[in-house]
Amino acid sequence: MGRQLEEPLKIIEKCSERVSTIPAGTNVSTSIFMLHRHENFWENPTVFNPERFTKENIAKRPAFAYVPFSAGSRNCIGQNFAMNEMKICLAQVIRKLRLYIDGDSPVPKMLPRIILQSESGIFI
Ligand code: HEM
């Protein structure tokens, strides 16, 4: 997520309590990828664990710890469309097919571009 600061941003380092200020007008970017793997918010961040998204577990972490569609006035306008599209596609597929990971295929290798892709493909 890229933004230009309209006002100075004060940052306090947790370990040293050192304070620094980023001036207004600076272009800053935040990595959603890193945020969603940050150990301050996620236990064993790289492990697939759908239980992270139960109502109780969501309530335990800050609201902006999980922002796949960003947040604020420039967040994704396609969020509801994308969520519905994914659910409909998945429902169509699992009505007809049983999915499993093909153990003989290459392990997906992350390729960060504008969106995250797998360089080695995803075999199911
Ligand atoms: C899983 C699918 C999708 C994800 C994860 C996603 C994620 C995002 C993210 C992170 C942003 C950046 C917002 C920011 O800078 O704060 C964004 C912006 C945007 N997305 Fe999506 N998006 C998805 C699907 C879609 C779809 C299906 C559409 C259109 C039908 C769409 C249209 C847009 C537009 C127009 C913006 C720019 C909004 C602005 O700058 O005001 N997105 N999206």
GROMACS .gro file of C-alpha atoms and ligand atoms in nm:
model
  167
    1MET     CA    1   0.000   0.000   0.000
    2GLY     CA    2   0.156   0.328  -0.103
    3ARG     CA    3   0.071   0.663   0.051
    4GLN     CA    4   0.206   1.017   0.068
    5LEU     CA    5   0.210   1.155   0.421
    6GLU     CA    6  -0.009   1.462   0.468
    7GLU     CA    7   0.135   1.524   0.813
    8PRO     CA    8   0.452   1.415   0.995
    9LEU     CA    9   0.447   1.055   1.120
   10LYS     CA   10   0.602   0.983   1.459
   11ILE     CA   11   0.746   0.636   1.504
   12ILE     CA   12   0.850   0.493   1.841
   13GLU     CA   13   1.081   0.192   1.828
   14LYS     CA   14   0.950  -0.065   2.074
   15CYS     CA   15   1.285  -0.206   2.188
   16SER     CA   16   1.482   0.119   2.233
   17GLU     CA   17   1.189   0.365   2.270
   18ARG     CA   18   1.382   0.584   2.023
   19VAL     CA   19   1.150   0.834   1.857
   20SER     CA   20   1.189   0.940   1.496
   21THR     CA   21   0.969   1.149   1.269
   22ILE     CA   22   0.905   1.100   0.898
   23PRO     CA   23   0.828   1.440   0.743
   24ALA     CA   24   0.505   1.530   0.564
   25GLY     CA   25   0.520   1.481   0.187
   26THR     CA   26   0.723   1.157   0.212
   27ASN     CA   27   0.606   0.862   0.005
   28VAL     CA   28   0.572   0.557   0.229
   29SER     CA   29   0.471   0.202   0.158
   30THR     CA   30   0.353  -0.078   0.383
   31SER     CA   31   0.392  -0.443   0.295
   32ILE     CA   32   0.070  -0.639   0.344
   33PHE     CA   33   0.274  -0.956   0.285
   34MET     CA   34   0.505  -0.877   0.580
   35LEU     CA   35   0.219  -0.758   0.803
   36HIS     CA   36   0.034  -1.087   0.752
   37ARG     CA   37   0.345  -1.277   0.861
   38HIS     CA   38   0.440  -1.055   1.155
   39GLU     CA   39   0.506  -1.255   1.471
   40ASN     CA   40   0.363  -0.978   1.692
   41PHE     CA   41   0.018  -1.059   1.555
   42TRP     CA   42   0.037  -1.416   1.424
   43GLU     CA   43   0.148  -1.734   1.599
   44ASN     CA   44   0.344  -1.959   1.359
   45PRO     CA   45   0.265  -1.713   1.078
   46THR     CA   46   0.353  -1.940   0.785
   47VAL     CA   47   0.139  -2.233   0.904
   48PHE     CA   48  -0.201  -2.274   0.734
   49ASN     CA   49  -0.449  -2.243   1.020
   50PRO     CA   50  -0.807  -2.141   0.936
   51GLU     CA   51  -0.881  -2.124   1.312
   52ARG     CA   52  -0.707  -1.785   1.307
   53PHE     CA   53  -1.028  -1.651   1.160
   54THR     CA   54  -1.280  -1.765   1.421
   55LYS     CA   55  -1.475  -1.476   1.578
   56GLU     CA   56  -1.290  -1.525   1.908
   57ASN     CA   57  -0.943  -1.515   1.749
   58ILE     CA   58  -1.025  -1.215   1.529
   59ALA     CA   59  -1.137  -1.024   1.840
   60LYS     CA   60  -0.797  -1.088   2.004
   61ARG     CA   61  -0.588  -0.894   1.750
   62PRO     CA   62  -0.585  -0.533   1.629
   63ALA     CA   63  -0.839  -0.457   1.355
   64PHE     CA   64  -0.567  -0.359   1.108
   65ALA     CA   65  -0.348  -0.668   1.155
   66TYR     CA   66  -0.530  -0.836   0.861
   67VAL     CA   67  -0.597  -0.610   0.564
   68PRO     CA   68  -0.582  -0.814   0.241
   69PHE     CA   69  -0.791  -0.548   0.067
   70SER     CA   70  -0.618  -0.259   0.245
   71ALA     CA   71  -0.813  -0.011   0.458
   72GLY     CA   72  -0.915   0.351   0.466
   73SER     CA   73  -1.051   0.578   0.196
   74ARG     CA   74  -0.846   0.417  -0.088
   75ASN     CA   75  -0.907   0.055  -0.002
   76CYS     CA   76  -1.004  -0.201  -0.266
   77ILE     CA   77  -1.336  -0.122  -0.431
   78GLY     CA   78  -1.357  -0.481  -0.561
   79GLN     CA   79  -1.347  -0.644  -0.216
   80ASN     CA   80  -1.707  -0.769  -0.201
   81PHE     CA   81  -1.702  -0.869  -0.567
   82ALA     CA   82  -1.374  -1.059  -0.520
   83MET     CA   83  -1.494  -1.242  -0.207
   84ASN     CA   84  -1.819  -1.346  -0.377
   85GLU     CA   85  -1.635  -1.450  -0.694
   86MET     CA   86  -1.397  -1.670  -0.496
   87LYS     CA   87  -1.681  -1.837  -0.303
   88ILE     CA   88  -1.882  -1.903  -0.621
   89CYS     CA   89  -1.580  -2.045  -0.808
   90LEU     CA   90  -1.483  -2.266  -0.516
   91ALA     CA   91  -1.841  -2.391  -0.473
   92GLN     CA   92  -1.861  -2.479  -0.846
   93VAL     CA   93  -1.533  -2.670  -0.832
   94ILE     CA   94  -1.590  -2.869  -0.512
   95ARG     CA   95  -1.938  -2.972  -0.625
   96LYS     CA   96  -1.777  -3.168  -0.908
   97LEU     CA   97  -1.418  -3.245  -0.808
   98ARG     CA   98  -1.215  -3.372  -0.518
   99LEU     CA   99  -0.895  -3.171  -0.481
  100TYR     CA  100  -0.560  -3.286  -0.349
  101ILE     CA  101  -0.203  -3.166  -0.375
  102ASP     CA  102   0.000  -3.351  -0.635
  103GLY     CA  103   0.298  -3.466  -0.429
  104ASP     CA  104   0.521  -3.518  -0.736
  105SER     CA  105   0.498  -3.155  -0.850
  106PRO     CA  106   0.736  -2.872  -0.762
  107VAL     CA  107   0.674  -2.686  -0.438
  108PRO     CA  108   0.523  -2.342  -0.519
  109LYS     CA  109   0.799  -2.081  -0.526
  110MET     CA  110   0.681  -1.732  -0.433
  111LEU     CA  111   0.725  -1.467  -0.697
  112PRO     CA  112   0.637  -1.122  -0.562
  113ARG     CA  113   0.522  -0.898  -0.847
  114ILE     CA  114   0.239  -0.647  -0.834
  115ILE     CA  115   0.044  -0.945  -0.710
  116LEU     CA  116   0.198  -1.255  -0.552
  117GLN     CA  117   0.236  -1.547  -0.791
  118SER     CA  118   0.393  -1.890  -0.793
  119GLU     CA  119   0.698  -1.912  -1.020
  120SER     CA  120   0.675  -2.291  -1.028
  121GLY     CA  121   0.298  -2.314  -1.076
  122ILE     CA  122   0.037  -2.458  -0.843
  123PHE     CA  123  -0.046  -2.821  -0.915
  124ILE     CA  124  -0.371  -2.972  -0.793
  125HEM     C1  125  -0.857  -1.117  -0.413
  125HEM     C2  126  -0.874  -1.011  -0.492
  125HEM     C3  127  -0.827  -0.871  -0.460
  125HEM     C4  128  -0.737  -0.827  -0.368
  125HEM     C5  129  -0.658  -0.909  -0.265
  125HEM     C6  130  -0.728  -0.683  -0.382
  125HEM     C7  131  -0.648  -0.600  -0.305
  125HEM     C8  132  -0.636  -0.462  -0.324
  125HEM     C9  133  -0.546  -0.377  -0.250
  125HEM    C10  134  -0.452  -0.422  -0.139
  125HEM    C11  135  -0.560  -0.252  -0.296
  125HEM    C12  136  -0.479  -0.128  -0.254
  125HEM    C13  137  -0.562  -0.029  -0.179
  125HEM    C14  138  -0.476   0.076  -0.111
  125HEM     O1  139  -0.383   0.132  -0.171
  125HEM     O2  140  -0.504   0.105   0.007
  125HEM    C15  141  -0.661  -0.256  -0.402
  125HEM    C16  142  -0.704  -0.147  -0.474
  125HEM    C17  143  -0.798  -0.152  -0.574
  125HEM     N1  144  -0.868  -0.263  -0.614
  125HEM    FE1  145  -0.845  -0.451  -0.546
  125HEM     N2  146  -0.814  -0.643  -0.482
  125HEM    C18  147  -0.877  -0.755  -0.534
  125HEM    C19  148  -0.972  -0.760  -0.633
  125HEM    C20  149  -1.023  -0.650  -0.699
  125HEM    C21  150  -1.130  -0.655  -0.797
  125HEM    C22  151  -1.204  -0.783  -0.839
  125HEM    C23  152  -1.149  -0.527  -0.840
  125HEM    C24  153  -1.246  -0.472  -0.940
  125HEM    C25  154  -1.352  -0.541  -0.985
  125HEM    C26  155  -1.054  -0.442  -0.768
  125HEM    C27  156  -1.042  -0.308  -0.785
  125HEM    C28  157  -0.954  -0.226  -0.716
  125HEM    C29  158  -0.938  -0.082  -0.741
  125HEM    C30  159  -1.012   0.002  -0.846
  125HEM    C31  160  -0.842  -0.034  -0.650
  125HEM    C32  161  -0.790   0.108  -0.634
  125HEM    C33  162  -0.874   0.181  -0.529
  125HEM    C34  163  -0.826   0.324  -0.505
  125HEM     O3  164  -0.708   0.353  -0.524
  125HEM     O4  165  -0.910   0.406  -0.461
  125HEM     N3  166  -0.980  -0.520  -0.684
  125HEM     N4  167  -0.704  -0.385  -0.416
   0.00000   0.00000   0.00000
